[in-house]
Each structure stands twice: as structure tokens, then as C-alpha cells.
Coordinates of C-alpha atoms and ligand atoms in Angstrom, one line a residue:
Chain A
M1 CA -1.5 -12.7 -7.5
K2 CA -4.4 -14.0 -9.8
I3 CA -7.0 -14.1 -7.1
A4 CA -6.4 -10.9 -6.1
I5 CA -7.1 -9.8 -9.6
Q6 CA -10.4 -11.8 -10.0
E7 CA -11.2 -9.9 -6.3
I8 CA -11.6 -7.0 -8.0
L9 CA -13.0 -7.8 -11.4
K10 CA -16.3 -9.3 -8.9
N11 CA -16.4 -6.2 -7.6
K12 CA -15.2 -3.2 -10.2
L13 CA -18.2 -0.4 -9.1
R14 CA -16.6 -0.9 -5.4
Y15 CA -12.6 -0.9 -6.7
S16 CA -13.5 2.0 -9.0
I17 CA -14.9 4.0 -6.6
L18 CA -11.5 3.5 -4.8
G19 CA -9.2 4.5 -8.0
I20 CA -11.2 7.3 -8.7
I21 CA -10.7 8.6 -5.4
I22 CA -6.8 7.8 -5.4
L23 CA -6.7 9.6 -9.0
L24 CA -8.2 12.9 -7.3
I25 CA -6.6 13.2 -4.6
A26 CA -3.3 12.2 -6.9
F27 CA -4.3 15.2 -9.2
L28 CA -4.4 17.9 -6.4
T29 CA -1.5 16.9 -4.6
L30 CA 0.8 16.6 -8.2
A31 CA -1.4 20.3 -9.1
I32 CA -0.8 21.7 -5.4
S33 CA 3.0 21.0 -6.3
G34 CA 3.3 22.2 -9.5
L35 CA 1.6 25.1 -8.5
A36 CA 4.1 25.5 -5.0
R37 CA 7.5 24.4 -7.4
G38 CA 6.0 26.6 -10.0
L39 CA 5.7 29.5 -7.1
S40 CA 8.9 29.7 -5.8
Y41 CA 10.8 29.6 -9.3
D42 CA 8.6 32.7 -9.8
N43 CA 10.0 34.2 -6.6
A44 CA 13.7 32.8 -6.6
S45 CA 14.2 31.2 -9.6
L46 CA 18.1 33.2 -9.2
I47 CA 18.6 31.0 -6.0
L48 CA 17.5 27.7 -7.7
D49 CA 19.1 27.0 -10.6
M50 CA 22.3 27.6 -8.6
P51 CA 24.3 24.2 -7.7
E52 CA 24.3 22.7 -5.1
G53 CA 26.7 24.2 -2.6
T54 CA 27.2 26.5 0.4
F55 CA 26.1 30.4 1.3
Y56 CA 28.5 32.3 3.6
M57 CA 26.6 35.8 5.0
E58 CA 28.2 37.8 8.0
E59 CA 26.7 37.0 11.4
A60 CA 25.8 40.0 12.6
A61 CA 22.9 40.5 9.8
E62 CA 21.2 37.8 11.2
D63 CA 20.5 36.1 8.2
K64 CA 19.2 39.3 6.2
H65 CA 22.1 39.6 2.6
N66 CA 21.7 43.5 3.0
F67 CA 22.7 44.0 6.3
S68 CA 25.9 41.4 5.5
A69 CA 29.4 43.2 4.6
I70 CA 32.4 39.9 4.0
S71 CA 35.6 41.4 5.2
D72 CA 38.5 40.8 3.9
V73 CA 39.8 39.3 6.2
Q74 CA 37.4 36.3 5.8
I75 CA 38.0 36.8 2.3
N76 CA 40.7 35.3 2.7
N77 CA 39.8 32.5 5.6
L78 CA 37.9 31.7 2.9
N79 CA 39.7 31.6 -0.1
D80 CA 41.9 28.5 2.1
A81 CA 39.1 26.6 3.2
H82 CA 37.1 26.5 -0.7
D83 CA 38.0 26.8 -4.7
N84 CA 36.0 28.9 -6.8
M85 CA 34.0 30.8 -4.9
T86 CA 31.8 33.4 -5.8
L87 CA 31.3 37.4 -3.9
M88 CA 27.5 38.1 -4.9
S89 CA 25.0 40.9 -3.6
I90 CA 21.7 41.6 -4.3
Q91 CA 19.8 44.7 -3.6
M92 CA 16.3 45.4 -5.0
G93 CA 16.1 48.8 -7.1
E94 CA 14.0 50.0 -9.7
V95 CA 14.8 52.0 -12.9
E96 CA 13.3 53.9 -15.1
D97 CA 13.4 53.4 -18.9
S98 CA 13.8 56.4 -21.6
S99 CA 10.3 56.9 -21.8
G100 CA 9.8 57.4 -18.1
Q101 CA 8.1 54.5 -16.7
A102 CA 9.7 52.8 -13.6
H103 CA 10.4 48.9 -13.3
S104 CA 11.1 47.5 -10.5
L105 CA 13.9 45.2 -10.7
V106 CA 16.8 43.2 -7.9
F107 CA 20.0 44.3 -9.0
V108 CA 22.5 41.1 -9.3
T109 CA 26.5 41.7 -9.5
S110 CA 29.3 38.4 -8.9
E111 CA 32.8 38.5 -9.0
G112 CA 34.8 35.4 -8.7
H113 CA 33.9 31.8 -9.7
E114 CA 31.7 32.3 -12.7
I115 CA 27.3 31.4 -12.0
F116 CA 26.1 34.1 -13.2
P117 CA 25.9 36.5 -16.3
K118 CA 28.2 38.6 -16.1
A119 CA 27.3 42.5 -16.6
A120 CA 30.3 45.1 -18.5
Q121 CA 30.5 48.5 -16.8
N122 CA 27.5 50.7 -17.3
E123 CA 25.7 47.5 -18.9
L124 CA 22.5 45.6 -17.3
L125 CA 21.8 42.0 -18.6
L126 CA 17.8 41.5 -17.7
D127 CA 15.2 39.3 -16.9
G128 CA 13.1 38.9 -20.0
S129 CA 9.8 39.6 -18.3
L130 CA 11.3 42.9 -18.9
Q131 CA 11.3 42.7 -22.3
D132 CA 7.8 41.4 -22.3
E133 CA 7.7 45.4 -20.2
G134 CA 8.6 46.5 -23.2
I135 CA 12.7 47.6 -22.1
Q136 CA 14.5 47.3 -25.9
S137 CA 17.8 46.0 -26.2
G138 CA 19.8 48.9 -26.4
E139 CA 18.2 50.8 -24.6
E140 CA 19.5 53.1 -22.0
V141 CA 18.4 53.1 -18.7
S142 CA 18.7 55.5 -15.3
T143 CA 18.7 54.5 -11.8
R144 CA 18.7 57.3 -8.8
L145 CA 21.7 56.1 -7.4
I146 CA 24.0 55.7 -10.1
S147 CA 24.8 59.0 -12.0
D148 CA 25.5 57.2 -15.6
N149 CA 22.9 55.9 -17.9
L150 CA 23.4 52.2 -17.7
T151 CA 22.7 50.4 -21.6
V152 CA 20.0 47.2 -21.8
S153 CA 23.3 44.9 -23.2
G154 CA 20.9 41.7 -23.5
F155 CA 17.9 39.4 -21.5
T156 CA 18.5 36.2 -19.4
E157 CA 15.8 33.5 -19.2
Q158 CA 13.7 32.9 -16.0
Q159 CA 16.1 34.8 -13.7
T160 CA 13.7 36.0 -10.4
Y161 CA 14.5 37.0 -6.5
S162 CA 12.2 38.0 -4.1
H163 CA 9.4 37.9 -7.1
S164 CA 11.2 40.3 -8.8
P165 CA 13.1 39.9 -12.2
A166 CA 16.9 40.2 -12.1
A167 CA 19.2 42.7 -13.9
F168 CA 22.8 42.1 -13.4
I169 CA 25.5 44.6 -13.1
H170 CA 29.0 45.1 -13.1
P171 CA 30.4 44.8 -8.8
N172 CA 31.2 49.0 -9.8
D173 CA 28.3 50.2 -10.8
F174 CA 26.4 48.4 -8.2
S175 CA 29.7 49.5 -4.8
E176 CA 28.3 53.2 -6.2
L177 CA 24.7 52.1 -6.2
V178 CA 25.1 50.7 -2.3
Q179 CA 27.6 52.3 -0.9
S180 CA 29.9 50.3 -0.4
D181 CA 32.6 47.3 -1.7
A182 CA 32.3 44.5 0.7
S183 CA 30.5 41.1 -0.9
Q184 CA 27.3 40.4 1.0
I185 CA 27.5 36.2 0.3
V186 CA 30.0 34.3 -0.6
F187 CA 28.6 31.3 -2.7
V188 CA 30.6 28.1 -3.1
E189 CA 29.8 24.5 -4.6
D190 CA 31.2 22.6 -1.2
E191 CA 30.7 21.6 2.1
A192 CA 30.2 24.5 5.1
A193 CA 34.0 25.5 6.3
A194 CA 33.2 27.0 9.8
I195 CA 34.9 30.5 9.5
D196 CA 34.4 33.2 12.1
G197 CA 31.8 36.0 12.1
L198 CA 30.2 34.0 9.5
T199 CA 27.0 31.5 9.3
A200 CA 26.8 29.2 6.6
Y201 CA 23.7 28.3 5.0
S202 CA 22.5 25.5 2.7
N203 CA 21.0 26.5 -0.4
D204 CA 17.4 25.5 1.2
E205 CA 18.1 27.3 4.3
F206 CA 19.0 30.1 2.4
L207 CA 15.8 30.3 0.5
N208 CA 14.1 30.4 3.8
T209 CA 15.7 33.7 4.4
L210 CA 14.1 35.1 2.0
P211 CA 10.4 35.8 3.8
S212 CA 7.9 35.5 1.3
F213 CA 9.5 32.2 0.2
S214 CA 9.3 30.3 3.2
S215 CA 5.5 31.5 4.4
E216 CA 4.9 30.3 0.9
Q217 CA 6.1 27.2 0.6
M218 CA 4.7 26.6 3.6
S219 CA 1.3 27.2 3.3
L220 CA 0.5 24.9 0.0
N221 CA 3.3 22.0 1.4
M222 CA 1.0 22.2 4.4
I223 CA -2.0 21.1 1.8
T224 CA 0.0 18.2 0.2
Y225 CA 1.4 16.5 3.6
F226 CA -2.6 16.9 4.7
L227 CA -3.7 15.9 0.9
Y228 CA -1.1 12.6 1.9
A229 CA -2.5 12.1 5.4
I230 CA -5.8 12.1 3.3
S231 CA -5.4 9.1 1.2
G232 CA -3.9 7.2 3.8
L233 CA -6.6 6.9 6.0
L234 CA -8.9 6.1 2.8
F235 CA -6.2 3.2 2.2
A236 CA -6.9 2.3 5.7
I237 CA -10.6 3.3 6.1
F238 CA -12.0 1.4 2.4
F239 CA -9.1 -1.3 3.1
Y240 CA -10.9 -1.9 6.6
M241 CA -14.6 -1.8 5.3
I242 CA -13.9 -4.7 2.3
N243 CA -11.6 -6.7 4.9
V244 CA -14.9 -6.4 7.8
Q245 CA -16.8 -7.6 4.8
K246 CA -14.3 -10.7 4.0
L247 CA -13.2 -11.4 7.5
T248 CA -15.7 -14.7 6.9
T249 CA -13.8 -15.4 3.6
F250 CA -10.8 -14.2 5.7
G251 CA -11.3 -17.4 8.3
I252 CA -12.3 -20.0 5.9
L253 CA -9.3 -19.6 3.6
K254 CA -6.9 -20.3 7.1
A255 CA -8.9 -22.9 7.8
V256 CA -8.9 -24.3 4.6
G257 CA -4.9 -23.7 5.0
V258 CA -4.2 -20.8 2.9
K259 CA -1.0 -18.5 4.9
T260 CA -1.8 -15.2 6.7
I261 CA 0.8 -13.6 4.8
T262 CA -0.8 -14.8 1.5
L263 CA -3.9 -12.8 2.4
F264 CA -1.3 -10.0 3.0
K265 CA -0.1 -10.1 -0.6
M266 CA -3.6 -10.2 -2.0
M267 CA -4.7 -7.0 -0.4
W268 CA -1.3 -5.2 -0.8
T269 CA -1.3 -6.6 -4.7
Q270 CA -4.7 -4.6 -5.1
M271 CA -3.4 -1.3 -3.3
I272 CA 0.2 -1.6 -5.8
L273 CA -2.5 -2.2 -8.5
I274 CA -4.9 0.4 -7.9
T275 CA -2.6 2.9 -7.2
I276 CA -0.6 2.4 -10.2
I277 CA -3.1 2.9 -12.7
A278 CA -5.0 5.6 -10.3
L279 CA -1.2 7.5 -10.4
G280 CA -0.6 7.0 -13.9
I281 CA -3.8 8.9 -15.3
A282 CA -3.1 11.7 -12.5
V283 CA 0.3 12.1 -13.7
G284 CA -1.0 12.1 -17.1
I285 CA -3.6 14.9 -16.6
S286 CA -1.2 17.0 -14.6
Q287 CA 1.1 16.6 -17.5
L288 CA -1.5 17.6 -19.8
L289 CA -2.3 20.6 -17.5
V290 CA 1.7 21.4 -17.7
M291 CA 1.6 21.6 -21.3
V292 CA -1.7 24.3 -21.4
M293 CA -1.0 25.6 -18.6
P294 CA -1.3 29.4 -19.9
D295 CA 2.5 31.1 -18.7
A296 CA 0.6 33.6 -16.9
I297 CA 0.1 31.3 -13.9
P298 CA 3.5 29.7 -12.4
F299 CA 3.7 26.1 -12.8
Q300 CA 6.0 23.5 -12.4
L301 CA 6.3 20.2 -12.2
T302 CA 9.4 18.4 -13.2
W303 CA 9.6 14.7 -12.8
E304 CA 11.5 14.3 -10.0
V305 CA 8.5 16.3 -8.6
T306 CA 6.1 13.5 -9.7
L307 CA 7.9 10.5 -9.3
F308 CA 8.4 11.7 -6.2
T309 CA 4.9 12.3 -5.1
S310 CA 3.6 8.6 -6.7
A311 CA 6.1 7.3 -4.7
V312 CA 4.8 8.5 -1.3
F313 CA 1.6 7.3 -2.4
M314 CA 2.4 4.4 -2.9
I315 CA 4.0 3.8 0.6
I316 CA 1.1 5.8 2.7
G317 CA -1.1 3.1 0.3
F318 CA 1.1 0.6 1.4
I319 CA 1.2 1.6 5.2
G320 CA -2.7 2.5 5.3
A321 CA -3.7 -1.3 3.7
T322 CA -1.5 -2.9 5.9
L323 CA -2.6 -1.5 9.3
S324 CA -6.5 -2.1 8.4
G325 CA -5.2 -5.1 7.8
I326 CA -4.0 -5.8 11.1
Q327 CA -8.4 -7.7 11.8
I328 CA -6.9 -10.2 8.7
S329 CA -3.8 -11.6 10.8
K330 CA -6.6 -11.4 14.3
V331 CA -9.3 -13.6 12.3
E332 CA -9.5 -17.0 13.6
P333 CA -11.0 -20.2 11.9
M334 CA -13.1 -20.5 14.3
Y335 CA -15.1 -17.2 14.3
A336 CA -15.6 -17.9 10.4
I337 CA -16.9 -21.6 10.9
N338 CA -18.9 -20.5 13.1
Q339 CA -20.8 -17.9 11.5
G340 CA -23.3 -18.8 8.1
G341 CA -23.4 -16.9 5.0
A342 CA -22.6 -18.3 1.0
Chain B
M1 CA -4.4 -43.8 11.2
I2 CA -5.6 -41.4 13.6
T3 CA -5.5 -41.5 17.1
I4 CA -7.0 -39.7 20.1
E5 CA -6.0 -40.5 23.7
N6 CA -7.8 -38.8 26.3
L7 CA -8.7 -35.3 25.0
E8 CA -10.3 -33.4 26.7
K9 CA -11.4 -29.5 26.1
S10 CA -12.6 -27.1 28.7
F11 CA -13.9 -23.3 27.7
Q12 CA -13.6 -21.0 30.4
F13 CA -16.8 -18.0 30.5
G14 CA -16.0 -15.4 33.3
S15 CA -14.5 -17.5 35.9
G16 CA -15.5 -20.3 35.7
E17 CA -15.7 -23.4 33.0
D18 CA -16.5 -25.4 30.9
K19 CA -15.4 -29.5 30.0
V20 CA -17.0 -30.0 26.5
L21 CA -14.6 -32.9 26.0
D22 CA -13.9 -35.4 29.0
Q23 CA -11.5 -38.3 28.4
V24 CA -11.7 -38.7 24.9
N25 CA -10.3 -41.8 23.1
L26 CA -11.3 -42.7 19.7
S27 CA -9.5 -44.1 16.3
L28 CA -10.3 -43.6 12.4
N29 CA -9.2 -45.7 10.3
S30 CA -7.6 -45.1 7.0
G31 CA -9.7 -44.8 4.1
E32 CA -13.0 -45.7 6.7
I33 CA -15.8 -43.2 7.3
T34 CA -16.5 -42.8 10.5
A35 CA -19.6 -41.2 11.7
L36 CA -19.7 -38.6 14.9
N37 CA -23.2 -38.4 16.0
G38 CA -24.8 -37.4 19.0
V39 CA -27.2 -34.4 20.6
S40 CA -26.9 -31.0 19.9
G41 CA -24.2 -29.1 22.0
S42 CA -22.7 -32.7 22.8
G43 CA -19.6 -31.3 21.3
K44 CA -19.2 -33.5 18.0
S45 CA -17.9 -29.9 16.3
T46 CA -15.2 -29.1 18.8
L47 CA -13.9 -32.7 18.5
L48 CA -13.7 -32.9 15.0
T49 CA -12.3 -28.8 14.9
I50 CA -9.7 -30.1 17.4
I51 CA -8.9 -33.3 15.6
A52 CA -8.3 -31.0 12.2
G53 CA -5.8 -28.9 13.9
L54 CA -8.5 -25.6 13.2
Q55 CA -8.1 -25.2 17.3
N56 CA -5.8 -26.9 20.6
A57 CA -7.3 -29.6 23.1
T58 CA -6.9 -28.8 27.2
N59 CA -5.5 -32.1 27.3
G60 CA -5.0 -35.1 25.8
K61 CA -2.6 -36.7 22.3
I62 CA -4.3 -36.5 18.5
V63 CA -1.9 -38.6 16.5
V64 CA -2.1 -38.5 12.7
D65 CA 0.1 -41.3 11.1
G66 CA 3.0 -41.5 14.2
V67 CA 3.6 -37.6 14.3
E68 CA 1.8 -35.8 17.6
L69 CA -0.6 -33.0 16.4
T70 CA -0.5 -31.5 20.0
N71 CA 3.4 -31.0 19.0
L72 CA 3.7 -28.7 15.8
K73 CA 3.7 -25.5 15.3
E74 CA 0.7 -23.3 14.1
S75 CA 2.6 -22.7 10.9
E76 CA 2.7 -27.0 10.4
L77 CA -0.3 -27.5 11.7
R78 CA -1.5 -25.0 9.2
Q79 CA 0.1 -26.7 6.6
R80 CA -0.6 -30.0 7.4
R81 CA -4.4 -29.0 6.9
A82 CA -3.6 -27.8 3.5
S83 CA -2.1 -30.7 2.2
Q84 CA -3.6 -33.0 4.2
F85 CA -7.3 -32.1 5.0
G86 CA -10.6 -31.4 3.3
F87 CA -12.9 -29.7 5.0
I88 CA -16.7 -29.6 4.4
F89 CA -18.6 -27.3 6.9
Q90 CA -22.4 -26.9 7.3
Q91 CA -22.3 -23.9 5.2
S92 CA -20.6 -23.8 1.7
H93 CA -18.6 -21.3 2.8
L94 CA -17.0 -20.4 -1.0
I95 CA -15.9 -17.8 -1.6
P96 CA -17.5 -15.1 -3.2
F97 CA -15.6 -14.0 -5.5
L98 CA -14.2 -16.7 -7.3
S99 CA -15.8 -18.6 -10.1
V100 CA -16.6 -22.8 -9.7
K101 CA -13.7 -23.6 -11.3
D102 CA -11.2 -21.0 -9.4
Q103 CA -12.3 -22.1 -5.9
L104 CA -10.9 -26.0 -7.5
A105 CA -7.0 -24.0 -8.8
F106 CA -7.1 -21.9 -6.1
M107 CA -6.9 -25.3 -3.7
I108 CA -4.9 -27.2 -5.8
E109 CA -2.5 -23.8 -5.4
T110 CA -2.6 -23.7 -1.7
A111 CA -2.0 -27.2 -0.8
G112 CA 0.7 -27.1 -3.2
R113 CA -0.2 -29.6 -6.0
K114 CA 3.1 -29.0 -8.2
W115 CA 0.5 -30.5 -11.4
S116 CA 1.4 -29.1 -14.8
R117 CA -2.0 -26.7 -16.0
K118 CA -2.8 -29.9 -18.2
E119 CA -2.5 -32.2 -14.8
R120 CA -4.4 -29.1 -13.0
E121 CA -7.6 -28.7 -15.5
E122 CA -8.4 -32.9 -16.0
K123 CA -8.0 -33.1 -12.3
I124 CA -10.8 -30.0 -12.1
D125 CA -12.9 -30.7 -14.8
A126 CA -13.2 -34.5 -13.6
M127 CA -13.5 -33.6 -9.8
L128 CA -16.4 -31.4 -11.5
E129 CA -17.7 -34.3 -13.3
A130 CA -18.1 -36.2 -9.8
V131 CA -20.4 -34.0 -8.4
D132 CA -22.7 -33.0 -10.9
M133 CA -22.0 -29.5 -11.2
M134 CA -19.9 -29.8 -14.9
K135 CA -22.5 -27.6 -16.1
H136 CA -21.2 -24.6 -13.6
K137 CA -17.7 -24.4 -14.2
D138 CA -17.6 -20.8 -14.7
S139 CA -20.2 -19.9 -12.6
N140 CA -20.3 -18.3 -9.7
P141 CA -21.0 -19.4 -6.1
N142 CA -24.0 -16.5 -5.3
N143 CA -25.5 -17.8 -8.6
L144 CA -25.9 -21.6 -7.2
S145 CA -28.4 -23.5 -5.6
G146 CA -27.7 -24.4 -1.6
G147 CA -27.7 -27.8 -3.0
E148 CA -25.1 -26.9 -5.9
K149 CA -22.6 -25.1 -3.3
Q150 CA -22.6 -28.3 -0.6
R151 CA -21.2 -30.2 -3.7
V152 CA -18.9 -27.5 -5.4
A153 CA -17.5 -27.1 -1.3
I154 CA -16.9 -30.8 -1.6
A155 CA -15.3 -31.2 -5.0
R156 CA -12.9 -27.8 -3.1
A157 CA -12.5 -30.3 -0.5
L158 CA -10.8 -33.2 -2.3
I159 CA -9.6 -31.3 -5.6
H160 CA -6.5 -31.3 -3.5
E161 CA -6.7 -35.6 -2.9
P162 CA -6.6 -34.9 0.2
E163 CA -5.7 -37.7 3.0
V164 CA -8.3 -37.4 5.5
L165 CA -11.5 -35.7 5.0
F166 CA -13.7 -33.8 7.3
A167 CA -17.6 -33.3 7.4
D168 CA -19.8 -31.1 9.8
E169 CA -23.1 -31.5 9.1
V170 CA -22.7 -31.3 5.2
T171 CA -26.3 -31.5 5.5
A172 CA -27.8 -30.1 7.7
S173 CA -29.4 -27.0 5.0
L174 CA -30.5 -29.4 2.6
D175 CA -33.4 -31.4 1.5
S176 CA -33.8 -35.3 2.0
K177 CA -33.4 -36.1 -1.5
R178 CA -30.0 -32.7 -1.8
S179 CA -29.1 -35.0 1.2
T180 CA -28.6 -37.8 -0.3
Q181 CA -27.5 -37.0 -3.4
V182 CA -23.9 -35.7 -1.2
M183 CA -23.7 -38.2 0.8
E184 CA -23.3 -40.3 -2.2
I185 CA -21.2 -38.5 -3.6
I186 CA -19.1 -38.3 -0.7
R187 CA -18.9 -42.3 -0.3
N188 CA -18.0 -42.3 -3.9
I189 CA -14.8 -40.5 -3.7
A190 CA -13.6 -41.3 -0.7
Q191 CA -13.8 -44.9 -1.6
T192 CA -12.4 -44.1 -4.5
R193 CA -9.8 -42.9 -3.2
K194 CA -8.9 -44.6 -0.1
I195 CA -9.7 -41.2 2.2
T196 CA -10.4 -41.3 5.5
V197 CA -13.2 -39.7 6.6
L198 CA -15.0 -38.2 10.1
M199 CA -18.3 -36.7 9.1
V200 CA -20.2 -35.3 12.2
T201 CA -24.0 -35.6 12.3
H202 CA -27.6 -35.9 14.1
D203 CA -29.5 -36.9 10.7
E204 CA -30.3 -40.9 11.9
D205 CA -30.8 -41.2 7.5
M206 CA -27.0 -40.1 7.3
L207 CA -25.2 -42.7 8.8
Q208 CA -26.0 -45.5 6.5
Y209 CA -23.3 -43.8 4.4
A210 CA -20.9 -44.8 7.3
D211 CA -18.4 -47.4 7.7
R212 CA -18.1 -47.0 11.2
V213 CA -20.3 -44.8 14.2
V214 CA -19.9 -43.5 17.2
T215 CA -21.4 -41.2 19.3
M216 CA -20.5 -38.5 22.1
K217 CA -22.6 -38.3 25.3
D218 CA -22.0 -37.2 28.7
R219 CA -18.3 -35.3 27.0
K220 CA -17.4 -39.4 26.1
I221 CA -17.6 -41.2 22.7
I222 CA -19.4 -44.3 23.1
D223 CA -18.7 -47.8 21.3
A224 CA -16.0 -46.8 19.9
Ligands
ATP1 N1 -16.0 -21.3 21.6 C1 -16.7 -21.5 22.6 N2 -17.1 -21.5 23.5 C2 -17.7 -21.3 24.6 N3 -17.6 -22.6 24.2 C3 -18.2 -23.3 23.5 C4 -17.1 -23.1 22.7 N4 -17.9 -23.7 21.0 C5 -18.0 -24.9 21.7 N5 -18.7 -24.6 22.9 C6 -19.9 -25.1 23.5 O1 -19.4 -26.4 23.7 C7 -20.6 -27.3 23.4 C8 -20.0 -28.5 22.4 O2 -20.9 -27.4 21.3 P1 -20.5 -27.9 19.8 O3 -20.7 -27.4 18.8 O4 -19.2 -29.1 19.7 O5 -22.0 -29.0 19.8 P2 -22.0 -29.7 18.7 O6 -22.4 -31.1 19.0 O7 -21.4 -29.6 17.7 O8 -23.3 -29.4 18.6 P3 -24.5 -28.9 17.2 O9 -24.9 -30.8 16.7 O10 -25.0 -28.3 17.6 O11 -23.7 -28.2 16.1 C9 -22.0 -26.7 23.7 O12 -22.1 -26.0 24.9 C10 -21.0 -25.1 23.0 O13 -22.0 -24.3 23.6
MG2 MG1 -21.6 -29.0 15.6

């Protein structure tokens, strides 16, 4: 589509402005997506890093894992339906280190199929952020509801739940902590089965039971959707204005026998070209941002998110341009011939 | 050979109807330049655009080389306009963002001519020589004078070697010297290539370039 490129080269300023605006919007979208993902990871990397599967909690707990207690009968039923179950429980809490300083964290224990690191009895495996807070490997820490002191046996990388660092603990210690032997959650890497008295959740559904998770994500996702909508409108308005100026030319082209689809292809080529260049630069800048962002700011931009965002921009640009191109299909050769101009 | 039989065209306005062409009969002989004149508003442009397949007749028949245009689908008419017809309008209507030579190249592509690159370039050069626009080969239409634009428009109308050329008031915006030059170019090319030409004009001086002159009067063709 040489003619499409020739037109862009002839009207460099006009198309550059569109390109720059698309670039800025795409960059903003990527930055916010990165922030959304970073924040969600900061919130619940423990769950986000799990494989896709099904979570079960007691129906009566109404989405709150700390009210859930899965009975032995239900465990047996689950065992019939699935292989490789992981029984897990989560409890918010606090430990005091040897210098008496308190650290809030979340105790996590698991049995069965191994997904999480396991701690031996009377030991704790802590998220790395607690090391930054000054806790050392081998240090003895205490927590109110467990009589014995617990020894820190090591640290894990980025394991958080509800914005708190995870502390992996032995099931026996956990039972002492919560005064209960029942597991709250059963996870399987499998499709959901119907089990009496249990509710099944997909990974996303389970994440949304975390109150802070859904509200954080919702507001950031809203912004992203708005940016998508703005970029679509921008394409529509921009090509609408350009097309209005070119209506006479389009009519003349039709008069001399150019197919309407050729005119559309010309516009699509321009849209795709500008979007690719703008996206390319926006992706470049956002990847640079990933590198220079200080660790304190939760920012995570995966290639999947980048590719997804780029694809959405392409599709929306295409729809926007095509809608505004309806005028192209409407213009009659006679309208153009009777019109003045070049 | 193009034959027009009992052609009628009416335009609706409000509740009424305005009959512009009434029982028009005309035949255009192959390789001949036919000039169509008549007073302003007599329906010359309407007749030309109907014959060229740019708008529909209300009634009647147009037969081009044995094919009845009124039976063709819009896509077939478009195809015919692209490959067999050439158009020059009162305004040059050049594509503003294409250089002079690219205007011609684009028309060759539109007409679906499968010429080699070398052949294409030779033909473009020869055509630009013929309209004396070779030195403006790479110019932008906005930088050309009215007469120059019109000569590029002629080149564009003929570069794909159409069988029929439709020219509506092509000299109306030019002074008499430029008009003569433009008409001479059209006549020379049409004669050497045996192109059928229908040219609309109400400039008496231009009639000398035609092989035959027909006049529109009272919604009809006289002296056909
Ligand atoms: N689309 C249209 N709708 C309504 N009336 C039209 C339309 N096109 C042309 N007419 C009318 O048809 C008549 C003939 O118009 P046409 O343009 O064919 O005349 P013409 O002979 O080419 O005139 P001129 O020499 O001024 O170009 C005029 O009265 C014009 O107003
Ligand atoms: Mg006219």
C-alpha cells in the first residue's frame, strides 16, 4: 500500500501528532497495567504464583477463609474427585523478634501436594521482606498463641498475602495458633467438582475474595479501560477529520474506478503503521521504566500484559478508524465531480 | 462504438420532478472525437456522467461494444470505468498527496494493467513528454499552475490506455492559449491511439478540435 505511506510522508506533521498522542496513551496504559500488576503481586503473590486450578472453601464461611473449616468427610469426597490435593490455611498474625520488635505477617501452612515451601515443626520460613526488616536466619521469634519460640530457618522470595509477608509454618504449630485441626482451603490443579457443603473458586475468583485485592484492581482496571476507550475515540475522531478533508479525493478515486475496499485498506494501513510505531516506542519506554523503577514501587510489566495491551490498541484503533470510514463508503463520485478543489 | 437509445433522466425535488434528458438518442463512433455543446443547464454533464456509468439513467439504454451498461452491477461498472474509460473534469481533481508521476502510476494500478516496471516507467515518461510535463515529473500538484494541473489530469486520464475518454469542460478554467494547448494534446493522443472521445464544452473555439459536433437543446440532442 504505497499510496497510504505516500500520504503519511506528505502530511508528516498531522500523522506525527496522532502517533505521539497514541504513544502517550499507550505508554500510560502500560504504566498503569504495570502498576496494577505490581500492586496485585505485592498484595497476593502467594496466590498469584500458584498454578491455575480450583480452590475449595466451606460454603458456610461465605468467602472468608478464616471462617472455613473443611471436614474429614469433605476431604474424603475431595479425595475421590481429585488427585494431588493441597490442604492449606492462612492466618494473619504477628511475631516478636529477639529484640522485642513486632512484625505483622501472615501464617501459611500446607499439607499434601507440595506447592508452598514447608517448614519443620517449631520453625518458620519467612518472606524476604522480613529479612530487610532486620530478622536473621537462625533467630528465635515468638508469637503470642504458640508457647514455644520459633526458629527462622530461612527466607523465601516475594511471598505475600493481603499485602503482608508470608510466614510458612508447620501444620501442628498452625493448629496451636488457631486452636483448630481443620484446613480452611483445599487446592487442586484440576477443574471444579461439586462437593456437598463446599464452594469452588477459580484462581481469579479466589483472589477477589480478598477485599483489598478487588477494589485496588478495579480502580486501576477502570483507568485502563478508559484509556482504551479514549484511544479508540481518538482514532475515530482523527480519521473522521482526515476523511472529511479527503471526501472529494475519495469521490474522484471512486469515479476513476478505485474500489471502496482499496480506500479502506489505505486507511487501515495508515492506522496499523502509526499504531505499530507508537506502540513500539511506548513498549520500549515502559520496559526502560521496568529497569529503572525503584524496588519500593510495586511495578510489574510482563510480556503477556504488554502484548495484550498492544493487541487491544490494534483492535480498538481498527474499530475506531473503520467506524469513521463509513463516510468513505457513502461518498458518491458525482458529489466529488461537482465539487471544486484541486 | 457507444449507442444511447431513448435515454431519460429526471431529478426529484420535493414533490416534483425535473426532467433533464428526454428521449436522447446518440451514437459515438470509435476513434472519433464528439463534441457536445449547448447552453448552461441543458444537461450536458448529466448525459456525459450517465454514459460514463457515474450515475444511473431513469430510462433508456446505453450499449458499449455490445454490452448494455444499464444491466451491469455497480462493481462491473466500476471495473469498466477503471480499465476502459478515462476522465478529465473541469477541475483537475488531482490526488493532493501524490507526485505527478505517482498519480499516473496509481492509475495504471487501478486499471489493473500488468505492465513490467520498465514498461510502466517508459509509458509514464512518454505520456509526460506528450503533455509537456516531464520537468514536473516529481512535483506536487499543489505547486502546479491551473494549466499544468490540467495537463497532468489529461496524462492521468490516458496513461492506462483507455478506449473511451470523457472530458467535461476541461478548458473552462484556462485562458485561450492554454485551452488551445490542452485541446491539441487531447486531439493528438486520441487520434494516434484511436480513442473514442466525448467532450463537453460551451466554448465555440473548442469545437474545431472535434470530428463531430452535437448540441443539446430542449432536453434532446439535435443534429446527431
Ligand atoms: N443531482 C442533481 N439533482 C437535481 N438536479 C440536478 C442534478 N444534477 C443536475 N441537475 C439539474 O439538471 C440540469 C442539467 O444540469 P447539467 O449539469 O447536466 O447541465 P450542463 O449542461 O452540464 O450545464 P453547464 O454547462 O453549466 O455545466 C440543471 O438544471 C441542473 O440543475
Ligand atoms: Mg456541466
